[in-house]
C-alpha cells in the first residue's frame, strides 16, 4: 500500500500517544461562532488545521473538541472540509481518541506536522452550543415555523416524512410540553431562502432535534419555502376553570400534567403564565382552589420569574421550599388590563372604561347592573356602588363601546373574575355607555386571602397602603359582626384562626367591639404594635356574603355538579330530595337561564369534600339556593352529587362531515341545537372552532346551501385572528332564523385531512365529541365458532407436516444443488441491500456534489437538483469508486491502515470507500 516499509518498532513508536507539551490552543473557525467551524490548533506560535479520514474521525474525536472548548456535546462532524480548506500548515492527523481525553492533542496522532492527508480532509465540527432552535410566526413561543440557527444564520428544516415524532422533539426541547399538531408544506419562491437541516429522522425520544439522524447540514440556498410548522401543547396551562384563562396552575412533566404548589409561584410568574397563554394580565394568584381537586401529582420545584420571560419554562427553576404540598396554585387571568371611571366629578364616579390590548374604550351599558358596579367600586377603592346613572350620563367617550356582558355576583375581588358573555350579545347603541356613582369612601378594613371579599384574614388600614392584621387573641363574635356589617357581607358564619402569612408588617394589640357599632373605627382599637408581627396565627372571618355557588365537571359554567362554598370550604349537595325546581334556582342564580335537567351523581360524579345539607325544598321564587327552606335530613342515603344542566349551557359541534372535525357548524343554546348562517361569518371563525374542538389550529370556512328545515341560531359571527374560543367572538343577537341564499357555515379543520396515524390529542381543556362509545360492549362467542377454529387449526398443522415430509423425499431424490442455494442467497441479498437512491453525476453547488447520491423519489420536493444549493461553494471532495451503484457496500480490508513513518511519502492511503453519512445521502459535506 505504501511505497516504503518500516520496521515494526519504528511504527510502534509512531503509534504512541503524543501528549501535547506546552500550551497548545484549539479553535473552530469559519463557522459563524466559537463553537462551530474548521478545527485548528496552535503549535509553536502558529495556527494549523487538523485533517483525517472518516475511519479515524467520528463523534468521539469531535466530542473531545467540543468538550475542550466548553461548547457542549458534538452535534455533527465531517472530515470533508465542510467549512472550507485551511491555508498553510496541517499540524495534526489524529489516529484514535477514546473520547475521554482532556484535549485533542491527548489523542493518538502521528506527531506534530506529520500527516497523510491534505487540506481537502480538514475536519469540521458543529457543537450543540452553536445551534439554536425556535418557532416563529405563531401566536407564541410554542407555536410556529421551525427554524434552526447555524453559522450565525436562521434557516428552515425540511423532511418529506415530517411528523409527530419530529414535532415532539421540537416541543420538548423548547420546554413547550408535548406536540399537539404539525404540518409540512413546500412551495416555490421568487427569491431564495435558507435551508439548514434536510432529511431529519427522529424517534420522538431525542433531547434535541440535532440529536436526530440528520443527513444534510446547511446552510443551503433554495428556491423552495420549506415550512415545518409545529403547535405544542405548551409547558403551562390553567385547568379546571370556566375557560383556559383561569384555573389550577399545571405544567407538563414528561407526558403528564402536574400541579404547581401554591407557594412555588408568585404574581410575577402568574403574569408570565397569563401572557404565555394569550390571556392578558394576571388578576389573582391564590392558594385556595375554587376549581376542584388537583390531579394529585405536584411539580417538584419552584419558579422564579422577572416578568419578561416569553413562557414559564424560561423562568429560573428553584428547589422546592414546601415539602408534601397539598394545595395547588390558582391563577385568574383577564383580557382586561385595567378599569377606570372617566369624566366624573371625582375619581369615584364617571363613565366606565376598560383597557384591552393597550386601548381604553367605554363599556356598553346593555348588561351593566348593580352587582357589576359593586365589584368595580370596591376594586377601585371607592367603597360601594350608590347608583347607576342613565347610560351616556358622563358622555360617549372615544372608540366603539365594549359589548362584553359581565355577570358578577357582587362579591368578586376584581371585575375580571366575573364570567363574561360575548357571543350573541346585541350591538351597543351609540352613546349607550355604562356609568356609576360610588360612595367614594374606601373601607379601612378588608378580609384578605379568601375566596371573595367577604372571607379571609382580617386586616385594618392604619394609613394609606399600610395594613395591620389582627392576632387571634383579640377576636370575638361582636368584632366579627361589625366587620361583616361594615363590608356589606351579611353576618359572620365562621370565625377561626389562620396561619400567619406575614401580610401585615404590624398588628393591632387592642380591639374590642360591642357589636352595635356601624364601623370598626368606633370600636376600641387604640394601640398598635410598632414592631413587625411574630404571631403564628391571625384572625380569619367568613361572612354569610361569602357563600358562592358553582357547577363543576360539566362542559362549562352552566352544567355540572352543584357545589356550595360556605364557612370557608366547598361542599356538594345531597341528591336524595334534589328536584328540577331546586336546579332552576341554581341556574337562575348563576345567570344561566332555566334548568333543563336535575341529574344525580351518575352524570357529573359524587364530588369530594364535605356534604352541604342546607339545600333543597325550593319554592321557585328564591334568589339564592341557601334561601330555600331546606328539609330536615337525618343523613344522606344516596350521597352527594346533585347536578344541574341549565339552558345557558353553550356547546358546539360539526355535523354532516367525514368526521367530528368537519361539517356544518351547530351551536347549543337554550337546550336546542341550531346552525350558523354563513352571511358575515369571518374566516377566523373556522380557526376558533377547530381550536375549541381540539381539531388542530387552523381550518377553512365555506358557504353551503341550507338543506332541510332546521333553523339557525346565529349569523355575523366575527371572530378575530387569534381567537381561541367561539364564545369570545361577537355576533348578531341570538334568534332562530332562516339563513337564506347565503347558506350555512361549513368548516373543515386541518386535522380532518391528516392521516389518522398522526391524529393529535385534543387541546387541554377542550371537549372531545365522539359519535361512538368509549368502550364497546363485550360480544358472546358461540360454541360452534370455537369448534370451527380448533378444527381449522388442527387441519393446518397436519397439512404443514405433510408438506415437510414431501420436501424431504424430493431432496433425497434430486441430491444437493449448490446453484440453487446460491440463487436463494442472491435473491435475499438483492432485496435486502437494494438502496433507495442511485448515483448521479455531480454538479457544482448542488446537493449531489462529489460522490453524493441523488435523493429518492420521496425526497423533500420534486424540484430539480439545482433547487438546493450550498450557500458557499464547498471544497472538492474525494471521488469514490462505484461498486455497481452501491457506494455504501464496499469490501472491508483485512488490515486497517497503519500510521506512516516519519520518512514515508506524504500521500494519502488508498480511499477505503467509507463515506460520511451526510455526504453519501445528500452530496454535501455538512
PDB file of N, CA, C and O in Angstrom, residues 788-825:
ATOM      1  N   UNK A 788     -65.085 -24.660  15.266  1.00  0.00           N
ATOM      2  CA  UNK A 788     -64.560 -24.474  13.910  1.00  0.00           C
ATOM      3  C   UNK A 788     -63.117 -23.996  13.933  1.00  0.00           C
ATOM      4  O   UNK A 788     -62.283 -24.424  13.133  1.00  0.00           O
ATOM      5  N   UNK A 789     -62.815 -23.093  14.869  1.00  0.00           N
ATOM      6  CA  UNK A 789     -61.445 -22.584  14.963  1.00  0.00           C
ATOM      7  C   UNK A 789     -60.481 -23.694  15.340  1.00  0.00           C
ATOM      8  O   UNK A 789     -59.383 -23.830  14.777  1.00  0.00           O
ATOM      9  N   UNK A 790     -60.878 -24.557  16.296  1.00  0.00           N
ATOM     10  CA  UNK A 790     -59.997 -25.644  16.718  1.00  0.00           C
ATOM     11  C   UNK A 790     -59.754 -26.635  15.588  1.00  0.00           C
ATOM     12  O   UNK A 790     -58.619 -27.078  15.345  1.00  0.00           O
ATOM     13  N   UNK A 791     -60.818 -27.038  14.879  1.00  0.00           N
ATOM     14  CA  UNK A 791     -60.663 -27.982  13.772  1.00  0.00           C
ATOM     15  C   UNK A 791     -59.805 -27.392  12.662  1.00  0.00           C
ATOM     16  O   UNK A 791     -58.983 -28.088  12.056  1.00  0.00           O
ATOM     17  N   UNK A 792     -59.985 -26.093  12.373  1.00  0.00           N
ATOM     18  CA  UNK A 792     -59.168 -25.449  11.335  1.00  0.00           C
ATOM     19  C   UNK A 792     -57.701 -25.437  11.707  1.00  0.00           C
ATOM     20  O   UNK A 792     -56.824 -25.653  10.873  1.00  0.00           O
ATOM     21  N   UNK A 793     -57.407 -25.211  12.987  1.00  0.00           N
ATOM     22  CA  UNK A 793     -56.016 -25.197  13.438  1.00  0.00           C
ATOM     23  C   UNK A 793     -55.377 -26.571  13.289  1.00  0.00           C
ATOM     24  O   UNK A 793     -54.230 -26.714  12.814  1.00  0.00           O
ATOM     25  N   UNK A 794     -56.088 -27.636  13.687  1.00  0.00           N
ATOM     26  CA  UNK A 794     -55.560 -28.994  13.552  1.00  0.00           C
ATOM     27  C   UNK A 794     -55.312 -29.338  12.097  1.00  0.00           C
ATOM     28  O   UNK A 794     -54.306 -29.990  11.744  1.00  0.00           O
ATOM     29  N   UNK A 795     -56.200 -28.942  11.197  1.00  0.00           N
ATOM     30  CA  UNK A 795     -56.034 -29.220   9.774  1.00  0.00           C
ATOM     31  C   UNK A 795     -54.784 -28.544   9.224  1.00  0.00           C
ATOM     32  O   UNK A 795     -54.035 -29.135   8.442  1.00  0.00           O
ATOM     33  N   UNK A 796     -54.545 -27.299   9.626  1.00  0.00           N
ATOM     34  CA  UNK A 796     -53.356 -26.577   9.160  1.00  0.00           C
ATOM     35  C   UNK A 796     -52.081 -27.266   9.622  1.00  0.00           C
ATOM     36  O   UNK A 796     -51.103 -27.385   8.868  1.00  0.00           O
ATOM     37  N   UNK A 797     -52.057 -27.747  10.873  1.00  0.00           N
ATOM     38  CA  UNK A 797     -50.869 -28.438  11.388  1.00  0.00           C
ATOM     39  C   UNK A 797     -50.605 -29.710  10.592  1.00  0.00           C
ATOM     40  O   UNK A 797     -49.462 -30.039  10.233  1.00  0.00           O
ATOM     41  N   UNK A 798     -51.656 -30.462  10.292  1.00  0.00           N
ATOM     42  CA  UNK A 798     -51.487 -31.698   9.529  1.00  0.00           C
ATOM     43  C   UNK A 798     -50.963 -31.431   8.132  1.00  0.00           C
ATOM     44  O   UNK A 798     -50.072 -32.135   7.631  1.00  0.00           O
ATOM     45  N   UNK A 799     -51.491 -30.456   7.448  1.00  0.00           N
ATOM     46  CA  UNK A 799     -51.026 -30.116   6.103  1.00  0.00           C
ATOM     47  C   UNK A 799     -49.565 -29.666   6.121  1.00  0.00           C
ATOM     48  O   UNK A 799     -48.783 -29.993   5.225  1.00  0.00           O
ATOM     49  N   UNK A 800     -49.174 -28.916   7.153  1.00  0.00           N
ATOM     50  CA  UNK A 800     -47.782 -28.477   7.243  1.00  0.00           C
ATOM     51  C   UNK A 800     -46.843 -29.674   7.418  1.00  0.00           C
ATOM     52  O   UNK A 800     -45.765 -29.738   6.810  1.00  0.00           O
ATOM     53  N   UNK A 801     -47.235 -30.671   8.224  1.00  0.00           N
ATOM     54  CA  UNK A 801     -46.394 -31.859   8.413  1.00  0.00           C
ATOM     55  C   UNK A 801     -46.244 -32.631   7.110  1.00  0.00           C
ATOM     56  O   UNK A 801     -45.153 -33.113   6.773  1.00  0.00           O
ATOM     57  N   UNK A 802     -47.304 -32.786   6.356  1.00  0.00           N
ATOM     58  CA  UNK A 802     -47.233 -33.471   5.069  1.00  0.00           C
ATOM     59  C   UNK A 802     -46.327 -32.735   4.094  1.00  0.00           C
ATOM     60  O   UNK A 802     -45.567 -33.361   3.341  1.00  0.00           O
ATOM     61  N   UNK A 803     -46.365 -31.421   4.094  1.00  0.00           N
ATOM     62  CA  UNK A 803     -45.535 -30.643   3.174  1.00  0.00           C
ATOM     63  C   UNK A 803     -44.057 -30.829   3.497  1.00  0.00           C
ATOM     64  O   UNK A 803     -43.220 -30.964   2.611  1.00  0.00           O
ATOM     65  N   UNK A 804     -43.714 -30.832   4.790  1.00  0.00           N
ATOM     66  CA  UNK A 804     -42.313 -31.033   5.188  1.00  0.00           C
ATOM     67  C   UNK A 804     -41.827 -32.416   4.763  1.00  0.00           C
ATOM     68  O   UNK A 804     -40.706 -32.586   4.246  1.00  0.00           O
ATOM     69  N   UNK A 805     -42.645 -33.424   4.968  1.00  0.00           N
ATOM     70  CA  UNK A 805     -42.263 -34.781   4.596  1.00  0.00           C
ATOM     71  C   UNK A 805     -42.049 -34.894   3.094  1.00  0.00           C
ATOM     72  O   UNK A 805     -41.083 -35.505   2.633  1.00  0.00           O
ATOM     73  N   UNK A 806     -42.921 -34.301   2.301  1.00  0.00           N
ATOM     74  CA  UNK A 806     -42.776 -34.357   0.839  1.00  0.00           C
ATOM     75  C   UNK A 806     -41.510 -33.660   0.384  1.00  0.00           C
ATOM     76  O   UNK A 806     -40.811 -34.104  -0.529  1.00  0.00           O
ATOM     77  N   UNK A 807     -41.167 -32.533   1.046  1.00  0.00           N
ATOM     78  CA  UNK A 807     -39.947 -31.816   0.672  1.00  0.00           C
ATOM     79  C   UNK A 807     -38.698 -32.650   0.945  1.00  0.00           C
ATOM     80  O   UNK A 807     -37.753 -32.657   0.163  1.00  0.00           O
ATOM     81  N   UNK A 808     -38.685 -33.371   2.064  1.00  0.00           N
ATOM     82  CA  UNK A 808     -37.518 -34.205   2.389  1.00  0.00           C
ATOM     83  C   UNK A 808     -37.343 -35.320   1.368  1.00  0.00           C
ATOM     84  O   UNK A 808     -36.244 -35.644   0.932  1.00  0.00           O
ATOM     85  N   UNK A 809     -38.437 -35.950   0.961  1.00  0.00           N
ATOM     86  CA  UNK A 809     -38.349 -37.037  -0.037  1.00  0.00           C
ATOM     87  C   UNK A 809     -37.815 -36.498  -1.351  1.00  0.00           C
ATOM     88  O   UNK A 809     -36.953 -37.098  -1.992  1.00  0.00           O
ATOM     89  N   UNK A 810     -38.287 -35.332  -1.756  1.00  0.00           N
ATOM     90  CA  UNK A 810     -37.835 -34.761  -3.031  1.00  0.00           C
ATOM     91  C   UNK A 810     -36.359 -34.414  -2.986  1.00  0.00           C
ATOM     92  O   UNK A 810     -35.632 -34.595  -3.944  1.00  0.00           O
ATOM     93  N   UNK A 811     -35.896 -33.930  -1.827  1.00  0.00           N
ATOM     94  CA  UNK A 811     -34.480 -33.550  -1.697  1.00  0.00           C
ATOM     95  C   UNK A 811     -33.577 -34.767  -1.810  1.00  0.00           C
ATOM     96  O   UNK A 811     -32.499 -34.727  -2.407  1.00  0.00           O
ATOM     97  N   UNK A 812     -34.001 -35.914  -1.237  1.00  0.00           N
ATOM     98  CA  UNK A 812     -33.186 -37.123  -1.320  1.00  0.00           C
ATOM     99  C   UNK A 812     -33.097 -37.623  -2.745  1.00  0.00           C
ATOM    100  O   UNK A 812     -32.085 -38.160  -3.178  1.00  0.00           O
ATOM    101  N   UNK A 813     -34.163 -37.467  -3.513  1.00  0.00           N
ATOM    102  CA  UNK A 813     -34.164 -37.947  -4.912  1.00  0.00           C
ATOM    103  C   UNK A 813     -33.282 -37.084  -5.794  1.00  0.00           C
ATOM    104  O   UNK A 813     -32.590 -37.584  -6.684  1.00  0.00           O
ATOM    105  N   UNK A 814     -33.261 -35.750  -5.618  1.00  0.00           N
ATOM    106  CA  UNK A 814     -32.546 -34.839  -6.509  1.00  0.00           C
ATOM    107  C   UNK A 814     -31.111 -34.607  -6.084  1.00  0.00           C
ATOM    108  O   UNK A 814     -30.278 -34.266  -6.908  1.00  0.00           O
ATOM    109  N   UNK A 815     -30.787 -34.781  -4.824  1.00  0.00           N
ATOM    110  CA  UNK A 815     -29.455 -34.507  -4.335  1.00  0.00           C
ATOM    111  C   UNK A 815     -29.259 -33.028  -4.100  1.00  0.00           C
ATOM    112  O   UNK A 815     -30.068 -32.202  -4.470  1.00  0.00           O
ATOM    113  N   UNK A 816     -28.118 -32.662  -3.465  1.00  0.00           N
ATOM    114  CA  UNK A 816     -27.864 -31.261  -3.141  1.00  0.00           C
ATOM    115  C   UNK A 816     -27.613 -30.448  -4.393  1.00  0.00           C
ATOM    116  O   UNK A 816     -27.031 -30.928  -5.358  1.00  0.00           O
ATOM    117  N   UNK A 817     -28.026 -29.199  -4.385  1.00  0.00           N
ATOM    118  CA  UNK A 817     -27.841 -28.302  -5.520  1.00  0.00           C
ATOM    119  C   UNK A 817     -27.220 -27.021  -5.038  1.00  0.00           C
ATOM    120  O   UNK A 817     -27.865 -26.185  -4.451  1.00  0.00           O
ATOM    121  N   UNK A 818     -25.952 -26.855  -5.300  1.00  0.00           N
ATOM    122  CA  UNK A 818     -25.238 -25.650  -4.867  1.00  0.00           C
ATOM    123  C   UNK A 818     -25.729 -24.418  -5.579  1.00  0.00           C
ATOM    124  O   UNK A 818     -25.852 -23.353  -5.007  1.00  0.00           O
ATOM    125  N   UNK A 819     -26.048 -24.589  -6.854  1.00  0.00           N
ATOM    126  CA  UNK A 819     -26.507 -23.430  -7.605  1.00  0.00           C
ATOM    127  C   UNK A 819     -27.817 -22.909  -7.082  1.00  0.00           C
ATOM    128  O   UNK A 819     -28.050 -21.712  -6.992  1.00  0.00           O
ATOM    129  N   UNK A 820     -28.687 -23.826  -6.725  1.00  0.00           N
ATOM    130  CA  UNK A 820     -29.976 -23.389  -6.200  1.00  0.00           C
ATOM    131  C   UNK A 820     -29.802 -22.624  -4.911  1.00  0.00           C
ATOM    132  O   UNK A 820     -30.440 -21.612  -4.683  1.00  0.00           O
ATOM    133  N   UNK A 821     -28.953 -23.142  -4.042  1.00  0.00           N
ATOM    134  CA  UNK A 821     -28.719 -22.447  -2.780  1.00  0.00           C
ATOM    135  C   UNK A 821     -28.148 -21.070  -3.022  1.00  0.00           C
ATOM    136  O   UNK A 821     -28.537 -20.092  -2.374  1.00  0.00           O
ATOM    137  N   UNK A 822     -27.198 -20.970  -3.981  1.00  0.00           N
ATOM    138  CA  UNK A 822     -26.612 -19.669  -4.275  1.00  0.00           C
ATOM    139  C   UNK A 822     -27.656 -18.705  -4.792  1.00  0.00           C
ATOM    140  O   UNK A 822     -27.653 -17.520  -4.476  1.00  0.00           O
ATOM    141  N   UNK A 823     -28.582 -19.245  -5.597  1.00  0.00           N
ATOM    142  CA  UNK A 823     -29.615 -18.377  -6.161  1.00  0.00           C
ATOM    143  C   UNK A 823     -30.516 -17.817  -5.075  1.00  0.00           C
ATOM    144  O   UNK A 823     -30.889 -16.645  -5.082  1.00  0.00           O
ATOM    145  N   UNK A 824     -30.828 -18.672  -4.084  1.00  0.00           N
ATOM    146  CA  UNK A 824     -31.671 -18.196  -2.996  1.00  0.00           C
ATOM    147  C   UNK A 824     -30.972 -17.090  -2.225  1.00  0.00           C
ATOM    148  O   UNK A 824     -31.548 -16.048  -1.926  1.00  0.00           O
ATOM    149  N   UNK A 825     -29.681 -17.278  -1.910  1.00  0.00           N
ATOM    150  CA  UNK A 825     -28.935 -16.264  -1.189  1.00  0.00           C
ATOM    151  C   UNK A 825     -28.851 -14.990  -1.994  1.00  0.00           C
ATOM    152  O   UNK A 825     -29.011 -13.882  -1.486  1.00  0.00           O
TER     153      UNK A 825
END
